[in-house]
Amino acid sequence: MSALRISGGRVHDPANDVDGELHDVCIDGGKVVAEVGPDARRIDARGMVVMPGGVDIHAHIAGPKVNAARRLSFELRRDDVEACAGALRSGTGGLVPSTFATGYRYSLLGYTTVVEAAAPPLAARHVLSELRDTPMIDKAFLVLMGNNQVLFELIRESRGAVSPALRDAVAWWLEATGGYGVKLVNPGGVELWKQNNGYVDSLDDQVAGFAVTPRQVLEAIGGAVDELGLPHPVHVHANNLGVAGNADTTLETMRTLSGRRAHFAHLQFHCYGGKPGGRLRSRAPELLDYLGGHPELTADVGQVMFGEAMTTTADAHVSAVLRDLSGGKWINHDTEVETGCGIVPYSYRARNYVHALQWGIGLELFLLGRDPWQVMLSTDHPNGGSFLAYPKLIRLLMDRGFREEQISRANQRAIRETALLDGLDREYTLNEVAIVTRAAPARRLGLRDKGHLGIGADADVTIYHDRADREEMFATPRYVIKGGELAVEEGELRRADDGLLLSSRAAFDPEVSRVLEPLFGERYTVAFAHYPVRDPALREPARIVEAGS
Amino acid sequence: MPDPGPVTCAGCALLCDDVTIEPSGDGVRLEPPCPLGAQWFSERARRPASAPAATIRGQAAGVEAALNRAAELLRGARRPLIYGFDGATVEDARAAVALADRLGALVVPGGLAGAWPGAPALPLRGASSATLGEIRDRSQVVVIWREDPLTSHPRLLERLGFVDGSADGSPRRAWRGTRTLVVLDDRDTATAARADLRLRWARERDLEALTCLRAMQRGVAARSSDLGDALGGLLERLGEVPHAAFVYGPALSSGAGGQRRALALHELVRALCGDRHVVTLALPSAAGATGAEDVLTWQTGYCGSVDLAGGHPELVTATRPLMADEGVDVSLCIEGGLSPAPAGVAEIALGSLPARGDAEVSIHTAAAGVEATGTAHRLDGVPLALQAPLARDAPSAAALLARLLAEIER
Ligand code: SF4
Ligand SMILES: [Zn+2]
């Protein structure tokens, strides 16, 4: 890896309190360094904006669910192809691009790290194989644990407390799969869906057959993740996604986890007032208030963008509701012991009350929040829209005129339910954009070498033309540097890079196998001995982030 | 023979991973017993040490020479075709699509003798499905649609909880009362003999039957009088339980009209899902089929046959072998069956079993699950590790494909 000097650019590195200062960024050996010699290659970044590479804390890019969504969206990829050229592989795009295209397109957008936010542990080998075929970016995945019958048994035994066995089991599962963090999706509710198309009404509902409640699952697994000191806190997709009045559930979930670190996924889908079955309202301000008083909690927005989307979720009950709304394609897949899966293509329309309200609530979360470190950018790709819509979303945040014009096209009855017409003139600064798209996600993921440009950081750098049209600016970086090497130049990929798998590891008592094995034997149809992924071809090269480090 | 502990059998797409193998006669015996699995292991364990590592036009050759000849053929190919994957691992399939990408090849996941898969039904409407354990522990009614798993996937019924002599093989059934095994077939198969409820009509009437079921489920009277009673009985049984599963395979979904029949089944299941939980399970036969299809989907975006000739993936929707129409001149068969290649096509075969005598080039590969490790996707999508209880040092197909690619790019 050769030395490189990025000179004369305006640097936005909020993690190091650098806000648009002119200074050089020096790179050697794949890392940011203090100085490089006079022979170092030079990138002239005068007049340009320099940021750390983008970090996506929540997207769906790999695994059986994503692959099923690819199948379901074959029409959308016919006219959106990547050609095989040199070392680059061919592929197709659409809302759920093929693996190579996913890596290329994230890289072309200036993103260098992406988290797959919901992997069934039973499918770890599949997820890892796909991630191996997703080039250019470093990637991690979160392991679904919120509806795991084996963990339910341990939680029942401990009556909802964090027991040593539970803590060990959580660490065992990460080690068995190569996962990075722990995801809870509709805790308890997916098991109820698989039992009898059921759902959770309150956090204190019993999950039939297990005598555990969603609240106990949150407390026990959230607590275990916290006690293990995993780099990323428990990542929660709360119960009752999309349902009118679900803000009560979300607040209750936040209260349950408060005092422990936790990240709330796609908060926009969990911010609704109104009565179940009735008209949706916004309760975003209330949730933001609560977050404001609880710095240990963070969220990503899950902004919906008008246009086509592909809803893909472990929360299969939601998919059945969308199936009945849309009448269109629908996939349901039940995974034994662990989770469910639902997929429905969906279209968000500006004139539709609910869709416009969802869009408006997302913007409220961005614009009314006081601390951008707490509320990060996501579209829950491809659920609220493709990651390719990020530049447009950034323009909505940075450009008030553009935003108002877009607001005027949306359903006005919905917009009046939000704060968007109350003279909301906030415009994100470049530093705030750098916070919500790289600095905050990296910090929240516990990736100390990412999301900033301090000495010792990974040399993942994105350099933009400073254009007035922020959408254009963020859609086509001038340069993207990944691991110290030039990856993208003016919308063209310059090299093929495999990227790293990011895994985390926490110590556990290996004797936990004795507890798990009998519980496995009577539930799974795969052998306990064969469950953990050992094949180095799937697990390496990886960077392991140790718990508590 | 060393005792490797339980291993995964790749004798069929069920990929049972609880199998112990023991020598028996000149082959092996499996525990739990399975005739198909025993035959599969035995065929691969029996390979004489003297068998050539490669052949060129039927003559023994070195691997290097065979690879060079294969690379030469592929480099000069006008219209290369890559197919097979019956015994391929996920790693093999990844390497194969990488090579196809570089060559601009046509990729057909499956053999060439039968109908091509064409455009499957799932992309048009979706499907409801589940892993084996979900069906075993929840489905009280399991309908087997014109397949004979006791022959093709001998342990399927056992693994779905239908143990000999009792219908209760589920250690953790969420239901009480008896389970019903419904078998639709007009042939007297081994599976049909196990049925609690038998349905019989000719295959030509499957679409009519599915359409009628859908209509009756909506409350519209069945128009077809002679099927009405049988269909009514099935609907009644389904109506009594909160969970049911339909098991189907090529007999429903392949050949002329296959896509429509599969669509009709998924539509029926979807309708039944309104007030209960109903799932489907597809039964591909080959252990490598699901993995190859998954790889093709994630690397190209399409399942089914994919054409890379234009420099990017295009979905091929044809459902009959079009070898002649496609102008294929060189074919590369990866861990495929022994279907005859059409005349005028130079065939390169990478496989763990002896290739046909008329192959231009054949190279012996280590059989995944016997001689080499790898990953395979079970028919319900669950990815599993394949072990190498009789490890030998023959190259895997993936390794050979990587060398071919390097040779072609040189
Ligand atoms: S059913 Fe199939 S996978 Fe299972 S042991 Fe028999 S041949 Fe092998
Ligand atoms: Zn998500």
XYZ file of C-alpha atoms in Angstrom, chain A:
549
model
C 0.000 0.000 0.000
C 1.505 3.263 -1.075
C 1.654 6.524 0.803
C -0.811 9.180 -0.174
C -1.408 12.813 0.692
C -4.842 14.356 0.244
C -3.989 17.980 0.145
C -5.867 21.208 0.416
C -9.355 19.806 1.011
C -11.880 21.058 3.512
C -11.995 18.286 6.102
C -15.170 17.330 7.952
C -14.168 14.952 10.714
C -16.649 15.578 13.521
C -15.323 12.769 15.722
C -12.114 14.795 16.012
C -13.854 18.171 16.180
C -12.679 19.105 12.716
C -15.342 21.156 10.969
C -14.376 22.196 7.476
C -10.795 23.120 8.192
C -8.263 23.121 5.401
C -5.708 20.483 6.157
C -3.970 17.566 4.540
C -4.852 13.979 5.292
C -1.874 11.635 5.082
C -2.194 7.918 4.500
C 0.238 5.070 4.707
C -0.122 1.331 5.165
C -3.914 1.609 4.913
C -4.098 3.961 7.888
C -4.264 7.677 8.501
C -0.807 8.860 9.597
C 0.656 12.148 10.778
C 2.967 12.724 7.822
C 4.118 11.075 4.644
C 7.317 11.650 2.725
C 7.673 13.976 -0.236
C 7.419 11.033 -2.650
C 3.918 10.174 -1.548
C 1.223 10.253 -4.201
C -0.831 13.409 -3.951
C -4.519 13.999 -4.493
C -5.261 17.638 -5.041
C -8.448 18.206 -3.054
C -8.506 21.970 -3.205
C -12.071 23.195 -3.298
C -13.308 19.762 -2.287
C -14.896 18.303 0.824
C -13.082 15.482 2.621
C -14.931 13.077 4.935
C -14.360 9.641 6.385
C -15.922 6.874 4.284
C -19.642 6.375 4.845
C -20.837 3.810 7.404
C -24.301 2.291 7.041
C -25.502 1.044 10.405
C -28.640 -0.627 9.129
C -29.294 -2.100 5.694
C -30.280 -5.442 4.207
C -27.700 -6.589 1.708
C -27.047 -10.317 2.167
C -28.598 -13.610 3.202
C -31.591 -15.752 2.333
C -34.124 -12.955 2.874
C -32.293 -10.541 0.605
C -31.775 -13.270 -1.973
C -35.479 -14.078 -1.983
C -36.163 -10.371 -2.482
C -33.837 -10.450 -5.491
C -35.921 -13.244 -6.994
C -39.084 -11.335 -6.389
C -37.855 -8.198 -8.149
C -36.535 -9.657 -11.388
C -38.421 -7.157 -13.581
C -36.657 -4.204 -11.969
C -33.189 -5.362 -12.941
C -33.587 -5.922 -16.674
C -32.609 -2.354 -17.537
C -30.199 -1.768 -14.697
C -27.094 -3.822 -15.305
C -23.415 -3.783 -14.451
C -21.153 -5.150 -17.143
C -18.292 -7.532 -16.534
C -15.128 -5.507 -17.172
C -11.548 -6.222 -16.215
C -11.474 -7.478 -12.665
C -15.034 -6.271 -12.080
C -17.921 -8.727 -12.114
C -21.219 -8.248 -13.847
C -24.453 -7.867 -11.972
C -27.891 -6.342 -11.884
C -29.356 -3.525 -9.841
C -32.919 -2.584 -9.051
C -33.970 -2.210 -5.432
C -32.056 -5.281 -4.325
C -28.887 -5.452 -6.403
C -26.885 -8.613 -6.906
C -23.966 -8.949 -4.491
C -21.197 -7.529 -6.664
C -23.405 -4.648 -7.777
C -24.254 -3.944 -4.124
C -20.588 -3.581 -3.223
C -19.810 -1.456 -6.269
C -22.739 0.863 -5.794
C -22.096 1.457 -2.113
C -18.494 2.232 -2.986
C -19.502 4.596 -5.790
C -21.625 6.383 -3.207
C -18.653 6.880 -0.913
C -19.641 4.201 1.612
C -16.903 1.919 2.892
C -18.629 -0.038 5.703
C -22.122 -1.570 5.732
C -24.008 -3.597 8.346
C -26.462 -6.304 7.281
C -28.992 -5.811 10.023
C -30.869 -9.106 10.316
C -29.321 -12.515 9.753
C -30.895 -15.769 10.960
C -28.003 -17.527 12.698
C -29.048 -20.830 11.115
C -28.318 -19.178 7.747
C -24.902 -17.827 8.760
C -23.066 -19.812 6.091
C -25.313 -18.349 3.427
C -24.901 -14.812 4.760
C -21.123 -15.216 4.902
C -20.961 -16.625 1.361
C -22.890 -13.627 0.046
C -20.773 -11.167 1.998
C -17.689 -12.800 0.460
C -19.190 -11.891 -2.913
C -19.956 -8.307 -1.850
C -16.779 -6.434 -2.753
C -15.330 -2.992 -2.016
C -16.857 -2.534 1.438
C -16.140 -3.867 4.912
C -19.215 -5.596 6.210
C -20.706 -6.997 9.365
C -23.962 -8.697 10.203
C -26.283 -8.705 13.189
C -27.589 -12.008 14.480
C -31.330 -12.381 15.093
C -31.964 -13.490 18.680
C -35.328 -12.022 19.708
C -37.431 -15.076 18.881
C -34.981 -17.862 19.554
C -36.698 -20.703 21.392
C -33.473 -21.905 23.002
C -32.815 -18.435 24.412
C -36.464 -18.290 25.503
C -35.849 -21.414 27.575
C -32.850 -19.801 29.245
C -34.827 -16.605 29.879
C -37.684 -18.588 31.356
C -35.241 -20.320 33.660
C -33.704 -17.061 34.816
C -37.141 -15.411 35.083
C -36.029 -12.626 32.775
C -32.751 -11.885 34.515
C -29.362 -11.988 32.817
C -28.018 -15.371 33.835
C -24.464 -16.527 33.194
C -25.862 -19.219 30.887
C -27.734 -16.629 28.837
C -24.698 -14.384 28.604
C -22.569 -17.316 27.515
C -25.195 -18.412 25.007
C -25.286 -14.974 23.370
C -21.485 -14.968 23.103
C -21.563 -18.568 21.830
C -23.975 -17.581 19.062
C -21.766 -14.739 17.882
C -18.755 -17.021 17.872
C -20.703 -19.778 16.091
C -21.793 -17.492 13.264
C -19.127 -14.810 12.836
C -21.733 -12.163 13.583
C -20.948 -8.709 14.863
C -23.903 -7.753 16.993
C -27.245 -8.843 18.393
C -30.556 -7.944 16.790
C -33.989 -8.274 18.347
C -36.898 -8.095 15.910
C -40.384 -7.861 17.378
C -39.217 -9.859 20.406
C -41.633 -12.700 21.083
C -43.926 -11.562 18.294
C -42.379 -13.523 15.450
C -42.746 -16.767 17.418
C -46.417 -15.868 17.936
C -46.768 -15.230 14.201
C -45.391 -18.678 13.461
C -47.649 -20.224 16.101
C -50.965 -18.841 14.928
C -50.496 -15.675 12.859
C -50.423 -13.898 16.218
C -48.759 -10.695 17.396
C -47.742 -8.891 20.550
C -50.143 -6.381 22.080
C -48.130 -5.368 25.078
C -44.615 -5.958 26.337
C -46.110 -8.101 29.065
C -47.942 -10.535 26.777
C -46.860 -14.117 27.315
C -45.289 -15.959 24.435
C -47.385 -19.112 24.486
C -45.462 -22.257 25.312
C -42.487 -20.406 26.751
C -43.819 -18.307 29.620
C -41.623 -15.385 28.658
C -42.683 -11.870 27.740
C -41.257 -9.424 25.197
C -40.148 -7.271 28.129
C -38.169 -10.147 29.605
C -36.548 -10.836 26.235
C -35.535 -7.179 25.946
C -34.191 -7.021 29.464
C -32.402 -10.341 29.429
C -30.785 -10.195 26.001
C -30.241 -6.431 26.084
C -28.697 -6.875 29.501
C -26.520 -9.769 28.357
C -25.183 -7.753 25.405
C -24.457 -4.879 27.759
C -22.729 -7.051 30.349
C -20.662 -8.804 27.697
C -19.429 -5.405 26.579
C -20.018 -6.128 22.896
C -18.825 -3.284 20.694
C -22.344 -2.639 19.390
C -25.246 -2.478 21.851
C -28.394 -4.502 21.361
C -30.038 -3.422 18.086
C -33.805 -3.336 18.513
C -36.629 -3.489 15.996
C -39.403 -2.897 18.496
C -42.773 -4.623 18.640
C -45.753 -3.293 16.674
C -43.888 -1.840 13.713
C -46.126 0.267 11.490
C -49.169 0.128 13.760
C -51.088 3.286 14.715
C -50.361 4.108 18.341
C -47.122 2.114 18.425
C -45.255 5.064 19.964
C -46.520 3.773 23.330
C -44.824 0.424 22.717
C -41.661 2.151 21.543
C -41.526 4.417 24.600
C -42.156 1.447 26.831
C -39.356 -0.441 25.081
C -37.028 2.526 25.573
C -37.941 2.712 29.254
C -37.330 -1.005 29.595
C -33.853 -0.691 28.120
C -32.957 2.697 29.584
C -29.843 2.661 31.687
C -28.349 0.145 29.249
C -26.963 1.007 25.860
C -29.346 0.210 23.023
C -29.865 1.136 19.390
C -33.358 1.490 17.919
C -33.678 0.523 14.261
C -35.751 2.529 11.760
C -37.401 4.656 14.451
C -39.691 6.291 11.888
C -41.744 3.081 11.669
C -42.212 3.145 15.449
C -43.274 6.762 16.020
C -46.988 6.602 15.381
C -49.862 8.002 17.346
C -53.536 7.324 16.767
C -55.606 4.331 17.721
C -54.872 0.847 16.366
C -56.777 0.533 13.119
C -57.332 4.277 13.073
C -55.587 7.185 11.446
C -51.854 7.470 11.896
C -50.400 10.548 13.653
C -46.882 11.645 14.395
C -45.418 11.260 17.836
C -41.856 11.827 16.719
C -41.338 14.857 19.018
C -42.199 12.797 22.088
C -39.752 10.051 21.175
C -37.048 12.594 20.439
C -37.688 14.132 23.868
C -37.213 10.796 25.489
C -34.004 10.144 23.540
C -32.794 13.604 24.520
C -32.875 12.571 28.163
C -31.219 9.228 27.509
C -27.836 9.528 25.834
C -27.323 5.766 26.216
C -29.981 5.226 23.510
C -29.542 5.880 19.792
C -31.593 5.284 16.675
C -31.477 5.268 12.935
C -34.347 6.861 11.070
C -35.534 4.402 8.407
C -36.646 7.243 6.154
C -39.152 6.289 3.476
C -38.523 7.782 0.053
C -41.345 8.222 -2.440
C -41.164 5.578 -5.123
C -40.591 1.857 -5.221
C -39.333 -0.098 -2.232
C -38.938 -3.719 -1.242
C -40.047 -4.510 2.270
C -37.948 -7.362 3.649
C -38.205 -8.148 7.314
C -37.932 -10.835 9.961
C -41.177 -9.338 11.273
C -43.336 -11.531 9.041
C -46.616 -10.391 10.530
C -46.011 -6.915 9.110
C -45.492 -8.452 5.688
C -48.841 -10.206 5.867
C -50.497 -6.846 6.585
C -48.690 -5.308 3.603
C -49.670 -8.319 1.465
C -53.307 -7.618 2.187
C -52.852 -3.910 1.505
C -50.978 -4.339 -1.747
C -52.491 -7.559 -3.083
C -49.178 -8.109 -4.821
C -46.268 -10.470 -4.428
C -45.567 -11.950 -1.019
C -42.979 -14.257 0.447
C -43.203 -15.786 3.892
C -40.496 -18.064 5.203
C -40.455 -19.589 8.683
C -37.040 -20.522 10.067
C -37.156 -23.154 12.788
C -36.356 -22.126 16.363
C -35.113 -18.687 15.382
C -37.147 -16.343 13.254
C -39.510 -15.616 10.407
C -39.227 -13.636 7.218
C -41.604 -11.654 5.068
C -41.097 -9.843 1.778
C -43.528 -7.585 -0.081
C -42.702 -5.112 -2.868
C -44.180 -1.790 -1.937
C -44.570 1.660 -3.349
C -44.583 4.865 -1.282
C -46.705 7.561 -2.910
C -46.465 11.263 -2.105
C -50.232 11.736 -2.390
C -51.034 8.888 -0.030
C -51.803 10.072 3.506
C -49.980 7.306 5.338
C -46.944 7.340 3.083
C -46.631 11.118 3.208
C -46.943 11.006 6.969
C -44.219 8.368 7.229
C -42.020 10.520 5.011
C -42.765 13.574 7.131
C -42.105 11.756 10.406
C -38.712 10.664 9.130
C -37.845 14.265 8.369
C -39.113 15.333 11.792
C -36.744 12.846 13.407
C -33.847 14.341 11.477
C -34.803 17.978 11.884
C -36.317 18.203 15.370
C -33.663 16.079 17.066
C -31.123 18.066 19.029
C -28.239 15.663 18.772
C -27.275 14.227 15.365
C -25.001 11.761 17.185
C -28.154 10.109 18.438
C -30.296 9.849 15.290
C -28.520 8.382 12.260
C -29.304 8.205 8.582
C -30.877 5.094 7.077
C -33.694 4.139 4.741
C -33.659 0.632 6.176
C -32.586 -0.273 2.630
C -34.530 -1.556 0.748
C -37.530 -1.219 3.098
C -37.987 2.548 2.957
C -36.151 2.882 -0.344
C -32.788 2.018 -1.820
C -29.489 3.156 -0.339
C -29.069 4.892 -3.679
C -31.598 7.440 -2.397
C -29.230 8.666 0.331
C -27.992 11.653 -1.726
C -31.544 12.849 -2.238
C -32.264 12.389 1.448
C -29.167 14.397 2.311
C -30.384 17.175 0.031
C -33.736 17.159 1.831
C -31.839 17.763 5.060
C -29.398 20.355 3.731
C -31.511 22.357 1.337
C -34.578 24.008 2.782
C -35.850 25.304 -0.564
C -35.708 21.839 -2.078
C -37.376 20.372 0.974
C -40.236 22.849 0.902
C -40.815 22.166 -2.742
C -40.944 18.431 -2.019
C -43.218 19.002 0.969
C -45.640 20.905 -1.246
C -46.029 17.815 -3.451
C -46.892 15.502 -0.592
C -50.333 14.850 0.860
C -51.030 18.063 2.754
C -53.385 16.536 5.270
C -50.497 14.321 6.344
C -47.957 17.113 6.299
C -50.206 19.198 8.583
C -49.956 16.396 11.133
C -46.209 16.991 11.320
C -44.058 19.927 12.371
C -42.806 20.419 8.815
C -44.994 23.463 8.179
C -44.090 25.153 11.468
C -41.291 27.206 9.976
C -38.846 24.359 10.309
C -35.902 26.099 8.694
C -33.098 23.891 9.908
C -30.564 22.957 7.271
C -27.987 20.291 8.042
C -24.391 21.445 7.857
C -21.765 19.296 6.166
C -20.520 18.367 9.614
C -23.955 17.193 10.661
C -24.184 15.113 7.499
C -20.782 13.647 8.327
C -22.098 12.792 11.796
C -25.276 11.016 10.698
C -23.657 9.141 7.794
C -20.300 8.069 9.219
C -19.083 9.399 12.567
C -22.094 8.438 14.677
C -22.736 5.021 13.079
C -19.065 4.046 13.417
C -18.980 5.156 17.047
C -22.222 3.334 17.796
C -20.911 0.195 16.151
C -17.819 0.390 18.310
C -15.607 0.550 15.218
C -12.833 2.709 16.587
C -10.865 2.799 13.369
C -13.786 3.945 11.282
C -15.921 7.040 10.887
C -13.069 9.433 11.557
C -9.752 10.622 10.121
C -7.618 10.823 13.257
C -4.199 9.237 13.287
C -4.494 5.456 13.269
C -7.933 5.438 11.646
C -8.571 3.156 8.668
C -7.775 5.108 5.536
C -11.362 5.029 4.285
C -11.894 8.505 2.864
C -14.466 10.067 0.571
C -13.758 13.289 -1.290
C -16.621 15.247 -2.812
C -16.872 18.179 -5.159
C -18.394 20.998 -3.133
C -21.499 21.401 -5.278
C -24.500 23.563 -4.520
C -26.736 20.672 -5.531
C -26.095 18.439 -2.546
C -27.833 15.480 -4.151
C -25.437 15.596 -7.067
C -22.524 16.146 -4.728
C -23.223 13.116 -2.575
C -24.254 10.898 -5.507
C -20.891 11.103 -7.248
C -17.850 11.517 -5.045
C -14.725 12.767 -6.778
C -12.617 10.086 -5.062
C -13.240 7.206 -2.699
C -10.263 5.741 -0.889
C -10.705 2.370 0.786
C -8.004 0.983 3.039
C -5.566 3.520 1.640
C -6.138 2.580 -2.000
C -8.010 4.546 -4.621
C -11.288 2.691 -5.122
C -13.416 5.178 -7.056
C -12.644 8.160 -9.183
C -15.371 10.404 -10.590
C -18.035 7.731 -10.703
C -15.728 4.968 -11.953
C -14.459 1.994 -9.990
C -10.694 1.878 -10.089
C -10.007 -1.479 -8.512
C -11.649 -4.623 -7.233
C -11.231 -5.055 -3.505
C -12.719 -7.835 -1.393
C -13.295 -5.866 1.779
C -13.155 -7.351 5.254
C -15.661 -9.211 7.356
C -16.077 -7.519 10.737
C -16.894 -9.899 13.573
C -16.977 -9.370 17.309
C -15.978 -11.740 20.049
C -16.713 -12.026 23.748
C -15.298 -14.610 26.109
C -17.693 -17.330 27.272
C -17.564 -20.520 29.250
C -17.338 -23.376 26.725
C -19.361 -25.493 29.144
C -22.397 -23.608 27.841
C -22.432 -26.279 25.117
C -23.717 -28.728 27.701
C -26.679 -26.469 28.320
C -27.293 -25.749 24.656
C -26.853 -29.180 23.129
C -29.938 -30.836 24.629
C -32.031 -27.748 23.888
C -30.801 -27.877 20.285
C -31.388 -31.570 19.887
C -35.096 -31.407 20.456
C -35.689 -28.334 18.322
C -33.358 -28.016 15.372
C -33.181 -30.322 12.368
C -29.436 -29.723 12.097
C -26.892 -31.318 14.379
C -25.462 -29.199 17.179
C -21.924 -30.207 16.193
C -22.464 -28.945 12.651
C -24.146 -25.663 13.560
C -21.082 -23.465 14.197
C -19.356 -22.134 11.086
C -15.719 -23.193 11.158
C -14.666 -23.001 7.521
C -11.903 -20.378 7.260
C -12.927 -19.673 3.664
C -16.179 -18.284 5.057
C -14.836 -16.574 8.182
C -11.622 -15.014 6.953
C -10.195 -12.536 6.278
C -11.923 -10.871 9.171
C -11.226 -8.185 11.657
C -12.325 -9.287 15.095
C -13.415 -6.603 17.497
C -13.055 -7.882 21.046
C -15.772 -7.154 23.586
C -14.851 -4.717 26.301
C -11.974 -3.302 24.275
